[in-house]
XYZ file of N, CA and C in Angstrom:
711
model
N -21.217 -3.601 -6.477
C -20.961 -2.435 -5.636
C -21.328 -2.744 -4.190
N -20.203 -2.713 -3.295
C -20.702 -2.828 -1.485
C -21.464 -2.056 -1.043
N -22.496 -2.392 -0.645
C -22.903 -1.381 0.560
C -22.850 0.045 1.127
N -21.666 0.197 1.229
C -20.982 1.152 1.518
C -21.010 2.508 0.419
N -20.741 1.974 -0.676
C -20.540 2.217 -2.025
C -21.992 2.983 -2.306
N -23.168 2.137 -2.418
C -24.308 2.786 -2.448
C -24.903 4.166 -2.007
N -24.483 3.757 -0.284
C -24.668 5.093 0.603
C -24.349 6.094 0.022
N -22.705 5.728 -0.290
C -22.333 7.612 -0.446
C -23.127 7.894 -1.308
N -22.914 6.928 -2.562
C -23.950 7.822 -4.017
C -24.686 8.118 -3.784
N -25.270 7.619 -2.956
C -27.009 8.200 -2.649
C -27.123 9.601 -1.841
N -26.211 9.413 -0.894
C -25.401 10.681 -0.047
C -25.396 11.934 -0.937
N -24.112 11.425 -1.706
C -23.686 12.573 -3.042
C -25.137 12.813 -3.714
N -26.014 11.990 -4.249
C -27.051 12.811 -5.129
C -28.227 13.668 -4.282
N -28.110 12.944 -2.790
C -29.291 14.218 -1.741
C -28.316 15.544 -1.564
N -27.140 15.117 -1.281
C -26.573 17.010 -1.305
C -26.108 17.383 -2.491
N -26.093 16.578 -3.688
C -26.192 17.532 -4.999
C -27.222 18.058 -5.306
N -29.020 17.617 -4.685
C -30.163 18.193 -4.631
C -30.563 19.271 -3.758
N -29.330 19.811 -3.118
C -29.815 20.484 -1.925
C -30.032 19.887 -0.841
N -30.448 18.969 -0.520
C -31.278 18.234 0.563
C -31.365 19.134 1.767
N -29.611 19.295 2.094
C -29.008 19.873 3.385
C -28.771 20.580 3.342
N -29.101 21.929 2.219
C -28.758 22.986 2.572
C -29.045 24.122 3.628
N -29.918 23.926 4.330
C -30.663 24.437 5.248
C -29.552 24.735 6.501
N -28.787 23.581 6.887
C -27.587 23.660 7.659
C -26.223 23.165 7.018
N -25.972 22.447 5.748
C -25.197 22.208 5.291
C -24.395 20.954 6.356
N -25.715 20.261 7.095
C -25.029 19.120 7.847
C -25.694 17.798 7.420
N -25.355 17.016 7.898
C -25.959 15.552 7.495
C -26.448 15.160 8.750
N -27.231 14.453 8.715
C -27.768 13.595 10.222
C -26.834 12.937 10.492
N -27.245 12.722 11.768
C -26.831 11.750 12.701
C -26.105 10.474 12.435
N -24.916 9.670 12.434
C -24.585 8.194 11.938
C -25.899 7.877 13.058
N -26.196 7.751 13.900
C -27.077 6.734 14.269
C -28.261 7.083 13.510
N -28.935 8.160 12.610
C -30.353 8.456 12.188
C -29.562 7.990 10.842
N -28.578 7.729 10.003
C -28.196 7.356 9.222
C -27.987 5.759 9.125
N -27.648 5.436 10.066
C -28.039 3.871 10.328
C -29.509 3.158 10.194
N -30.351 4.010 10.646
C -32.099 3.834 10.664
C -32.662 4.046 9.602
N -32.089 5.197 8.690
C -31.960 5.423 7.522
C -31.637 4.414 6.149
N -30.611 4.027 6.364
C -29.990 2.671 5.401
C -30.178 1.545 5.791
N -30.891 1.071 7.130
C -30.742 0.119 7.843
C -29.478 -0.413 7.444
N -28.546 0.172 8.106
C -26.928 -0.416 7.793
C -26.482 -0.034 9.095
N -25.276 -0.818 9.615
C -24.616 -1.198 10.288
C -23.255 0.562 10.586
N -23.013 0.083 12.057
C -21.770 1.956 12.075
C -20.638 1.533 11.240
N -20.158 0.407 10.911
C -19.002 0.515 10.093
C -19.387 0.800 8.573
N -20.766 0.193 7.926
C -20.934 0.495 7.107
C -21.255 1.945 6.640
N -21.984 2.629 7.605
C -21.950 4.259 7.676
C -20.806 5.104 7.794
N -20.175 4.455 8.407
C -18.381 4.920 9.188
C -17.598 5.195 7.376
N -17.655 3.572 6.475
C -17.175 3.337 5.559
C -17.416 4.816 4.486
N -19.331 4.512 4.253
C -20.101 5.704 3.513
C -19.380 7.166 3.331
N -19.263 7.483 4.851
C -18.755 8.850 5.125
C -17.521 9.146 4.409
N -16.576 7.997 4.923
C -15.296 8.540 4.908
C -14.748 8.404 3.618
N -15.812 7.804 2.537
C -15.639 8.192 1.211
C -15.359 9.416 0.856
N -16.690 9.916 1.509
C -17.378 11.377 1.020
C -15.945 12.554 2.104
N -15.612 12.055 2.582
C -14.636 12.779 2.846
C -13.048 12.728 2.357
N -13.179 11.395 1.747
C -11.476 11.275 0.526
C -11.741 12.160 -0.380
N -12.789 12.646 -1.159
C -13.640 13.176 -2.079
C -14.225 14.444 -1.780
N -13.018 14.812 -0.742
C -13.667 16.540 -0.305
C -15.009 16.716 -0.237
N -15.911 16.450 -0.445
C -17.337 16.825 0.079
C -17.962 17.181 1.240
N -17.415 16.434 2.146
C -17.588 16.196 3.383
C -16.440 16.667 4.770
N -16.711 17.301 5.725
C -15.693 17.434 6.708
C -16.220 17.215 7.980
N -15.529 16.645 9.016
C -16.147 16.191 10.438
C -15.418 17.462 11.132
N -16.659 18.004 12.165
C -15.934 18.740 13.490
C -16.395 18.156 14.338
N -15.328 17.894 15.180
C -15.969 16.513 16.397
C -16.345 17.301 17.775
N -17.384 16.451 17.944
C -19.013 16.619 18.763
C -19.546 17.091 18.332
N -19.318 17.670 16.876
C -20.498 18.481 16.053
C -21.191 17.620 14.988
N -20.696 17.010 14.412
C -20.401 16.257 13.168
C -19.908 15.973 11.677
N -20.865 16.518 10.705
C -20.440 16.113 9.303
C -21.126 16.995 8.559
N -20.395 18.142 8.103
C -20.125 19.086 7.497
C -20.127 19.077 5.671
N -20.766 19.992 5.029
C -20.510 19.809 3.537
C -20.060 20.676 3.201
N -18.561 20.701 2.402
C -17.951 21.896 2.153
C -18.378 22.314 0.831
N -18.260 23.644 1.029
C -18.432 24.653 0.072
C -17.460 25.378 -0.940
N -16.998 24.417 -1.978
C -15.746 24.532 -2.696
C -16.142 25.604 -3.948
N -15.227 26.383 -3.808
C -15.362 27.734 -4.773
C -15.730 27.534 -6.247
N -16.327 28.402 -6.966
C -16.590 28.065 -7.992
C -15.677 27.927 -9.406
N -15.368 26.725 -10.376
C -14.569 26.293 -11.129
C -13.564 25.477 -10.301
N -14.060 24.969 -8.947
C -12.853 24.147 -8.345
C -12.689 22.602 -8.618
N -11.459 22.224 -8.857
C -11.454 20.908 -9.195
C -10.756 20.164 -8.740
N -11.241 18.880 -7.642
C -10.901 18.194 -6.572
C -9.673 17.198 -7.395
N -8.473 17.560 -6.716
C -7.654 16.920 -7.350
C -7.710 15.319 -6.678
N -8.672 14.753 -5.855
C -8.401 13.241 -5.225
C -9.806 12.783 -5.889
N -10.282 13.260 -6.563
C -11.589 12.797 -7.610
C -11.354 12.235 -8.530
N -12.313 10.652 -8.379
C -11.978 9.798 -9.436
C -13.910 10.095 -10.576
N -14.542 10.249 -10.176
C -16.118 10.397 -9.934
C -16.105 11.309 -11.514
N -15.097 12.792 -11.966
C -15.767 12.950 -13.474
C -15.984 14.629 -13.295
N -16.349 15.400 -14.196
C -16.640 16.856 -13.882
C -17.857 16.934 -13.322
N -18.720 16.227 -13.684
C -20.350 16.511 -13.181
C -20.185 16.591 -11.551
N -19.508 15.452 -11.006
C -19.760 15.153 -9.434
C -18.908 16.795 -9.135
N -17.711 17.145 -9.367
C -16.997 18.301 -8.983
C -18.065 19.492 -9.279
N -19.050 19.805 -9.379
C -19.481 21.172 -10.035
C -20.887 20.947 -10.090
N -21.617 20.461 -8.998
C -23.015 19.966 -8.550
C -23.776 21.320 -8.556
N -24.588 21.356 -9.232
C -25.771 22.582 -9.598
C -25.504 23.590 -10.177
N -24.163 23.433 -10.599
C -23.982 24.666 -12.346
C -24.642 23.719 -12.951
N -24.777 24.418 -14.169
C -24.868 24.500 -15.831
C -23.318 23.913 -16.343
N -23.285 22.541 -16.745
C -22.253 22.021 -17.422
C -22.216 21.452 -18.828
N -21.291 21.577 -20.022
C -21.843 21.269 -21.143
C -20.531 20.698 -21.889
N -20.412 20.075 -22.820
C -19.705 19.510 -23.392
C -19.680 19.662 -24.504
N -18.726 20.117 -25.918
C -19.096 20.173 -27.255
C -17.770 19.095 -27.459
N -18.412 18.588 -28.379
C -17.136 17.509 -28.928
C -16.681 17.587 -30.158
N -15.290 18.238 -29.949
C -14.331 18.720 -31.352
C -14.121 17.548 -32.255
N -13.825 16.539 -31.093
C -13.084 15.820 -32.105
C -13.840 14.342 -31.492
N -13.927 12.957 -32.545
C -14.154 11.566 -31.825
C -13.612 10.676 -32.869
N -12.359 9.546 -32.380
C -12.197 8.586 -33.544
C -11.598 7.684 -32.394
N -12.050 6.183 -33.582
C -10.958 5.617 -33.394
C -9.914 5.038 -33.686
N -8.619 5.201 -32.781
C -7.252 4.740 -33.735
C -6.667 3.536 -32.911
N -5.657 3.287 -33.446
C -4.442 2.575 -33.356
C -3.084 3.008 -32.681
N -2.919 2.570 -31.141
C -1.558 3.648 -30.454
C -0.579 3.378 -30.857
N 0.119 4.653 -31.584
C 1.397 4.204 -31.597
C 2.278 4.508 -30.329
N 3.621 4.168 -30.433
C 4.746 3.527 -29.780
C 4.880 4.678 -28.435
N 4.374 5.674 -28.517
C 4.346 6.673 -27.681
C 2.848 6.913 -26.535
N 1.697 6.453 -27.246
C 0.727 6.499 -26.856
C 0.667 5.240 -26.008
N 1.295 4.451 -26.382
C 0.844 2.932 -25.860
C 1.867 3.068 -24.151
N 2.704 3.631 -24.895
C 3.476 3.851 -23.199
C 2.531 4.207 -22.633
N 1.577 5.695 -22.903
C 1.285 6.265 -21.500
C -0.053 5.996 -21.432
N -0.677 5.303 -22.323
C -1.812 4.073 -22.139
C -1.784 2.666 -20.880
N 0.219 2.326 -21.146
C 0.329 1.216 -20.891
C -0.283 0.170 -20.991
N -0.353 -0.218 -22.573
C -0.866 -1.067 -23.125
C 0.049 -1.136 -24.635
N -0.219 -2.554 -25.159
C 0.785 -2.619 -26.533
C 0.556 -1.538 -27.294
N 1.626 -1.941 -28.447
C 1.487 -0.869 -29.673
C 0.145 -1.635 -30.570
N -0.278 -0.861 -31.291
C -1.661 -1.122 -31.961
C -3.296 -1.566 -31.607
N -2.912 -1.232 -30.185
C -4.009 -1.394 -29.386
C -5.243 -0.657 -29.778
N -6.730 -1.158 -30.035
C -7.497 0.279 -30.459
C -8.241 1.067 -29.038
N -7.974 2.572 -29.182
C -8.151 3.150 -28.556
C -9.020 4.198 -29.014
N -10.097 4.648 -28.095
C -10.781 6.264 -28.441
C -10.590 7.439 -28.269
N -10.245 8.134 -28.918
C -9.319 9.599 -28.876
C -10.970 10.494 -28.854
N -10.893 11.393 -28.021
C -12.033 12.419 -27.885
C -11.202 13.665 -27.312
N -12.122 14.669 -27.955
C -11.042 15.910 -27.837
C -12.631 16.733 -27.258
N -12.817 17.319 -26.142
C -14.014 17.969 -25.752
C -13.651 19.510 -25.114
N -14.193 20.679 -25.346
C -14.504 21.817 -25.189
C -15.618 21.608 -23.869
N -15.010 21.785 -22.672
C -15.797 22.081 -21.098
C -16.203 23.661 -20.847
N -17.745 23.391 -20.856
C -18.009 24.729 -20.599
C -19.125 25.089 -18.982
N -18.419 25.682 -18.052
C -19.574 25.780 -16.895
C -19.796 27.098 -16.617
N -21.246 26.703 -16.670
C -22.089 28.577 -16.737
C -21.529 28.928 -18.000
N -21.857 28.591 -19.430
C -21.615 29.271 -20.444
C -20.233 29.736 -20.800
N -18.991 29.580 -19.506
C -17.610 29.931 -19.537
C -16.883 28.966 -19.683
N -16.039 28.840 -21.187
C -15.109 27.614 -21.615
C -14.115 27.632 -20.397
N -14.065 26.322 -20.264
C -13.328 26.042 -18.676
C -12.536 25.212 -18.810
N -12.389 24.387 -19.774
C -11.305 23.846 -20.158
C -11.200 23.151 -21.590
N -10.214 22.311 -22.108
C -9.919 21.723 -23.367
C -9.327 19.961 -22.827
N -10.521 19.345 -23.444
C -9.576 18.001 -22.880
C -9.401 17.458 -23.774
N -8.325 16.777 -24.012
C -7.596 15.508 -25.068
C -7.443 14.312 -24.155
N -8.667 13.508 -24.412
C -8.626 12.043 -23.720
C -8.556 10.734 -24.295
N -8.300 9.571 -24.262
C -8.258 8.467 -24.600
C -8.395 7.113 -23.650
N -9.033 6.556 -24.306
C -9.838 5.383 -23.436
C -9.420 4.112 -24.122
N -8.760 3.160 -23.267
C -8.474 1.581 -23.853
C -9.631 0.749 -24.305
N -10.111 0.470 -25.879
C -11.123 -0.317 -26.181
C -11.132 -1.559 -25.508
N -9.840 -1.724 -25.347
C -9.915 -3.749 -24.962
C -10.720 -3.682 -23.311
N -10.881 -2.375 -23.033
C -11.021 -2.014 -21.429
C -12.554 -1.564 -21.215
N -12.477 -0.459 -21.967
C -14.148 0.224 -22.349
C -14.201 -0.238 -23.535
N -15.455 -1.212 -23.628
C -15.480 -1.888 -24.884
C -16.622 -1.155 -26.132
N -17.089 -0.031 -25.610
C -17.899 1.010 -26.181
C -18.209 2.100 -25.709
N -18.429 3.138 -26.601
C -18.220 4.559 -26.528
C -18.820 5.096 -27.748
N -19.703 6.403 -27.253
C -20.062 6.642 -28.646
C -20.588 8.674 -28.353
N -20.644 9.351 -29.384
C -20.163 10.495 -29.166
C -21.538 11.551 -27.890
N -22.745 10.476 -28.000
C -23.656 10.909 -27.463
C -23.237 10.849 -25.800
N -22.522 9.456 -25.362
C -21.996 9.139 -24.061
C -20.748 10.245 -23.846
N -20.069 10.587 -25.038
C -19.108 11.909 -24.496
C -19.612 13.512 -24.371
N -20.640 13.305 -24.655
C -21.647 14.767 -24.248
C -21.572 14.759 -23.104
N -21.917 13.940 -22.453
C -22.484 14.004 -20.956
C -21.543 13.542 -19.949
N -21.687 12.320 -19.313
C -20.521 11.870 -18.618
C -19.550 10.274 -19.061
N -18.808 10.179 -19.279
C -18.371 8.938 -19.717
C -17.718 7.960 -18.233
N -17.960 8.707 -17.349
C -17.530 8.221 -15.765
C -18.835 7.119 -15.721
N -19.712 8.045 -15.850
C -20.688 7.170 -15.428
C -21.492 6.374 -15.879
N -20.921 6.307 -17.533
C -21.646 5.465 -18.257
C -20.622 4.177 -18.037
N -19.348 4.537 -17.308
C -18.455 3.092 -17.071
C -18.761 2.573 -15.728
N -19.421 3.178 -14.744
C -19.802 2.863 -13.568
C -21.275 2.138 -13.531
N -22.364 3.145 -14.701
C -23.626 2.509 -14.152
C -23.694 1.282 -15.212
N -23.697 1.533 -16.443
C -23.645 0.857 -17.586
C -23.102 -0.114 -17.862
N -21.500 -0.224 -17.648
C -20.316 -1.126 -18.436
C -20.612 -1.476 -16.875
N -20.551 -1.352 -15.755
C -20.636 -2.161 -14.174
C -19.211 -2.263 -14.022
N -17.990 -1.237 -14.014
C -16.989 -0.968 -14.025
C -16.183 -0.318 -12.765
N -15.662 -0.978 -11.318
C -15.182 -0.063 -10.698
C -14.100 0.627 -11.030
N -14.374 2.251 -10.722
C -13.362 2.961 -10.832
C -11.809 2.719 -9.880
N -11.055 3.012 -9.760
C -9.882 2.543 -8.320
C -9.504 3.746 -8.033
N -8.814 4.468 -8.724
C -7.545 5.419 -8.398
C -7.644 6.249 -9.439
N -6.586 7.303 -9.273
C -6.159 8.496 -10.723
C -4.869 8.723 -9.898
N -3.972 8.828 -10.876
C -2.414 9.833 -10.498
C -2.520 10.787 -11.468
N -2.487 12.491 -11.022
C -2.465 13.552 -11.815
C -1.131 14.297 -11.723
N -0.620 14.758 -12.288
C 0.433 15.677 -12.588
C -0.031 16.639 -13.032
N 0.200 17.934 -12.057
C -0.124 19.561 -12.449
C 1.287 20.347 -13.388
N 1.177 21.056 -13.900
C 2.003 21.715 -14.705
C 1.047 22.936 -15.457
N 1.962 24.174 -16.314
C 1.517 24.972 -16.935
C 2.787 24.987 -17.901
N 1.957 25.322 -18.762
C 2.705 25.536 -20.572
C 1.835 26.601 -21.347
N 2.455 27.491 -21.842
C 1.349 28.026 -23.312
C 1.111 27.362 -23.640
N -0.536 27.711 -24.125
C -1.527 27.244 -25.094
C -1.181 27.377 -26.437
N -1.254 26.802 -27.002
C -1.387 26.883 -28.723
C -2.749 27.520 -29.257
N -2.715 27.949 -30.407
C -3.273 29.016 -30.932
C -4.363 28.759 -30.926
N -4.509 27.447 -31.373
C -6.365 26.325 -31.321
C -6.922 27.030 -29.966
N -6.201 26.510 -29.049
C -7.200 26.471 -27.424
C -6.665 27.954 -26.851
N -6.001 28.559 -27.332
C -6.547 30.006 -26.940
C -7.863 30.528 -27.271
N -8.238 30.296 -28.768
C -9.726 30.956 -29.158
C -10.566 29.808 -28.632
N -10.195 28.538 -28.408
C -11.511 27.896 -27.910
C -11.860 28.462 -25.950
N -10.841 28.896 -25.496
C -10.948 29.170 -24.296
C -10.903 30.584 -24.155
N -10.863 31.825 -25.164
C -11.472 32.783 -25.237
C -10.468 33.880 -24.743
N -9.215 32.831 -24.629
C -7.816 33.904 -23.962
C -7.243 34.586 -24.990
N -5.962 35.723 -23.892
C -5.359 36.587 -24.748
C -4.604 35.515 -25.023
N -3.708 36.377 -26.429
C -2.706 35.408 -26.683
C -1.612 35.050 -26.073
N -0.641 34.205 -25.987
C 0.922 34.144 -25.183
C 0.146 33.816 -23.531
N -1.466 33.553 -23.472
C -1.477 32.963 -21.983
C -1.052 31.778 -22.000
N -1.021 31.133 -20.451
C -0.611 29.851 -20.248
C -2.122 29.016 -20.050
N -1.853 28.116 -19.755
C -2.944 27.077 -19.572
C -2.485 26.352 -17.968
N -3.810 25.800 -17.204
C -3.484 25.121 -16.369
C -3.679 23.466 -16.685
N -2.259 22.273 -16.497
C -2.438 21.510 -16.997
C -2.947 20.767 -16.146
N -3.493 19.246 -16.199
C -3.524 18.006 -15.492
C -3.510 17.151 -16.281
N -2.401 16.149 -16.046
C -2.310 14.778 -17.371
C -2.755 13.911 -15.682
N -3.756 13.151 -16.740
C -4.460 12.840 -15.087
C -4.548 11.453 -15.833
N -4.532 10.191 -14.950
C -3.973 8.392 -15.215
C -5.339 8.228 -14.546
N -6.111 7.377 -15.061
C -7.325 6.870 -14.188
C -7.276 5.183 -14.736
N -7.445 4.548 -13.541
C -7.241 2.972 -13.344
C -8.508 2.092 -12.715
N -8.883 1.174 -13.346
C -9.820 0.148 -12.638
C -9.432 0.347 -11.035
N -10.399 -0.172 -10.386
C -10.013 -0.989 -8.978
C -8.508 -2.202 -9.179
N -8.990 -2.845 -10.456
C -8.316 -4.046 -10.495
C -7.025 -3.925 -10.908
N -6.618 -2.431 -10.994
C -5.038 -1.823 -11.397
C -5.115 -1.624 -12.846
N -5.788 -1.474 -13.603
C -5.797 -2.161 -15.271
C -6.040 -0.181 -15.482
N -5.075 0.544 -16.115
C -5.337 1.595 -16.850
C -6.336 1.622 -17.981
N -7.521 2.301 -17.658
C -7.752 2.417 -19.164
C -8.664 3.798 -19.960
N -7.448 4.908 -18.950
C -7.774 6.100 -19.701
C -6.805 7.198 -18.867
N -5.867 7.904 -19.992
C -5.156 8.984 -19.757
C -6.032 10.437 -20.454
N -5.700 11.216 -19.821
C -6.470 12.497 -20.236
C -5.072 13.789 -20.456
N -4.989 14.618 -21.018
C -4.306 15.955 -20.906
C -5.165 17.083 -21.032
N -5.624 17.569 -19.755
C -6.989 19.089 -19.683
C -6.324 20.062 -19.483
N -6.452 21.158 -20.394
C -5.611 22.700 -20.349
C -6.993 23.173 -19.937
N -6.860 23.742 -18.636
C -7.805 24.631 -18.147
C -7.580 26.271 -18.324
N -8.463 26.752 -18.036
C -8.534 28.501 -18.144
C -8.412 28.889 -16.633
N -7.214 29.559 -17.140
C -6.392 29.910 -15.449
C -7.471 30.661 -15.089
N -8.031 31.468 -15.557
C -8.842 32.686 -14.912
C -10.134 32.111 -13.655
N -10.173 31.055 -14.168
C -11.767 30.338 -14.222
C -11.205 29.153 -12.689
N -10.024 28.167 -13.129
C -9.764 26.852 -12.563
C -9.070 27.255 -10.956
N -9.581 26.236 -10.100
C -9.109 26.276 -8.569
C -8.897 24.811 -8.512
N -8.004 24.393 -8.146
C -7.455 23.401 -7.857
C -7.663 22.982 -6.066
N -8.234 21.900 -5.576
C -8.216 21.701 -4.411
C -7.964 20.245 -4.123
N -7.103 20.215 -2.821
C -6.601 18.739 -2.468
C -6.951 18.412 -0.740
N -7.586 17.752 -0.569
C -8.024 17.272 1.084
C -7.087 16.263 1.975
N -6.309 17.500 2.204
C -5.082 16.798 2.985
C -6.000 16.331 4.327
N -5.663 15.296 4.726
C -6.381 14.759 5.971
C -5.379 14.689 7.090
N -4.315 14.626 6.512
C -2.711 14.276 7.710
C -2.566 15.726 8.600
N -2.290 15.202 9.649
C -2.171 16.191 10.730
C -0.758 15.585 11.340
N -0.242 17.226 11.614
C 1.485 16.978 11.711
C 1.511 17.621 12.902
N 2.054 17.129 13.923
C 2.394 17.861 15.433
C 3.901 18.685 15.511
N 3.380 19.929 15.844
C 4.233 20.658 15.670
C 4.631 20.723 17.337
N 5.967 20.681 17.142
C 7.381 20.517 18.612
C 8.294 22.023 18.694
């Protein structure tokens, strides 16, 4: 992990503690430099993580800002996991389902990986603040994550591939959509019947391009906010 890399985490776990809530700002890059004894590009780098990752916003001559994203919101440019999205709720995990199989000819497509590949199918019930918040059906490439076990899907499996397996994360491509729920994840999500669900079939990839986990999460419309940190600025003529 670079340098760079460190900061933010360390960043991310002082304002998941509060640190800054007092002004909801961060110091200084130069008291942040004195701080990490690191270099302005390496601070420059730090930041502008924390700002691909919505956390963070600059107002210039002011500085670096921590946004305050509504509650059940879920950063659609987040590779990081539910825990990092939803810093100081109550988050919990029950796990319906855990095996492992063999993909067939359909799975392996959107694995992208052969047919008979073994893979871990986990089916988890998301609950924040006691309110079922979503239903996920996930699967993870064994040849990729070479272990998994149902205690690591309680909690976070992001970060047991980051701190543990020493795994960089790279990227995710998500696709939003809505469909009715089926009858299962209506009562697990506590809806009337004939509601819809909010979807994300969300692709998460090594650094090194190598897929090795597709997810499909039906969220509870009532509950889910979707947010995206457009950074592009368009001049209007």
């Amino acid at each position: 992990m670079k340098k760079y890399d460190k900061i933010a985490d360390d960043l991310k776990r002082r304002i998941n503690s509060g640190e800054f809530k007092e002004n909801n700002k961060l110091p200084t890059g130069n008291e942040l430099m004195l701080e990490y004894n690191a270099s302005k590009n390496t601070i420059t780098s730090a930041i502008n993580l924390l700002i691909n990752d919505g956390i963070l916003f600059a107002i210039h001559g002011s500085g670096f800002y921590i946004r305050k994203p509504n509650k059940g919101t879920i950063k659609l440019n987040n590779t990081s996991g539910f825990y990092i999205d939803h810093p100081g709720q109550k988050l919990e995990r029950t796990i319906l389902d855990f095996q492992l199989i063999n993909c067939d000819k359909e799975l392996a497509k959107l694995m992208e990986c052969d047919e008979n590949t073994p893979i871990y199918y986990i089916k988890r019930l998301m609950y924040i603040d006691d309110i079922p918040f979503a239903v996920e059906y996930t699967y993870y490439n064994k040849n990729i994550i070479p272990y998994l076990s149902e205690d690591i899907a309680k909690k976070s499996i992001f970060s047991f591939i980051t701190d543990d397996l020493k795994l960089n994360i790279g990227f995710s491509e998500k696709y939003i959509s809505t469909k009715p729920l089926s009858q299962e994840d209506l009562q697990l999500l506590q809806l009337e019947s004939g509601a819809f669900g909010l979807i994300i079939d969300d692709n998460v990839f090594l650094s090194n391009g190598k897929k090795f986990n597709y997810s499909k999460i039906w969220y509870n419309y009532k509950y889910a906010n979707f947010f995206n940190n457009d950074k592009s600025i368009r001049n209007k003529k």
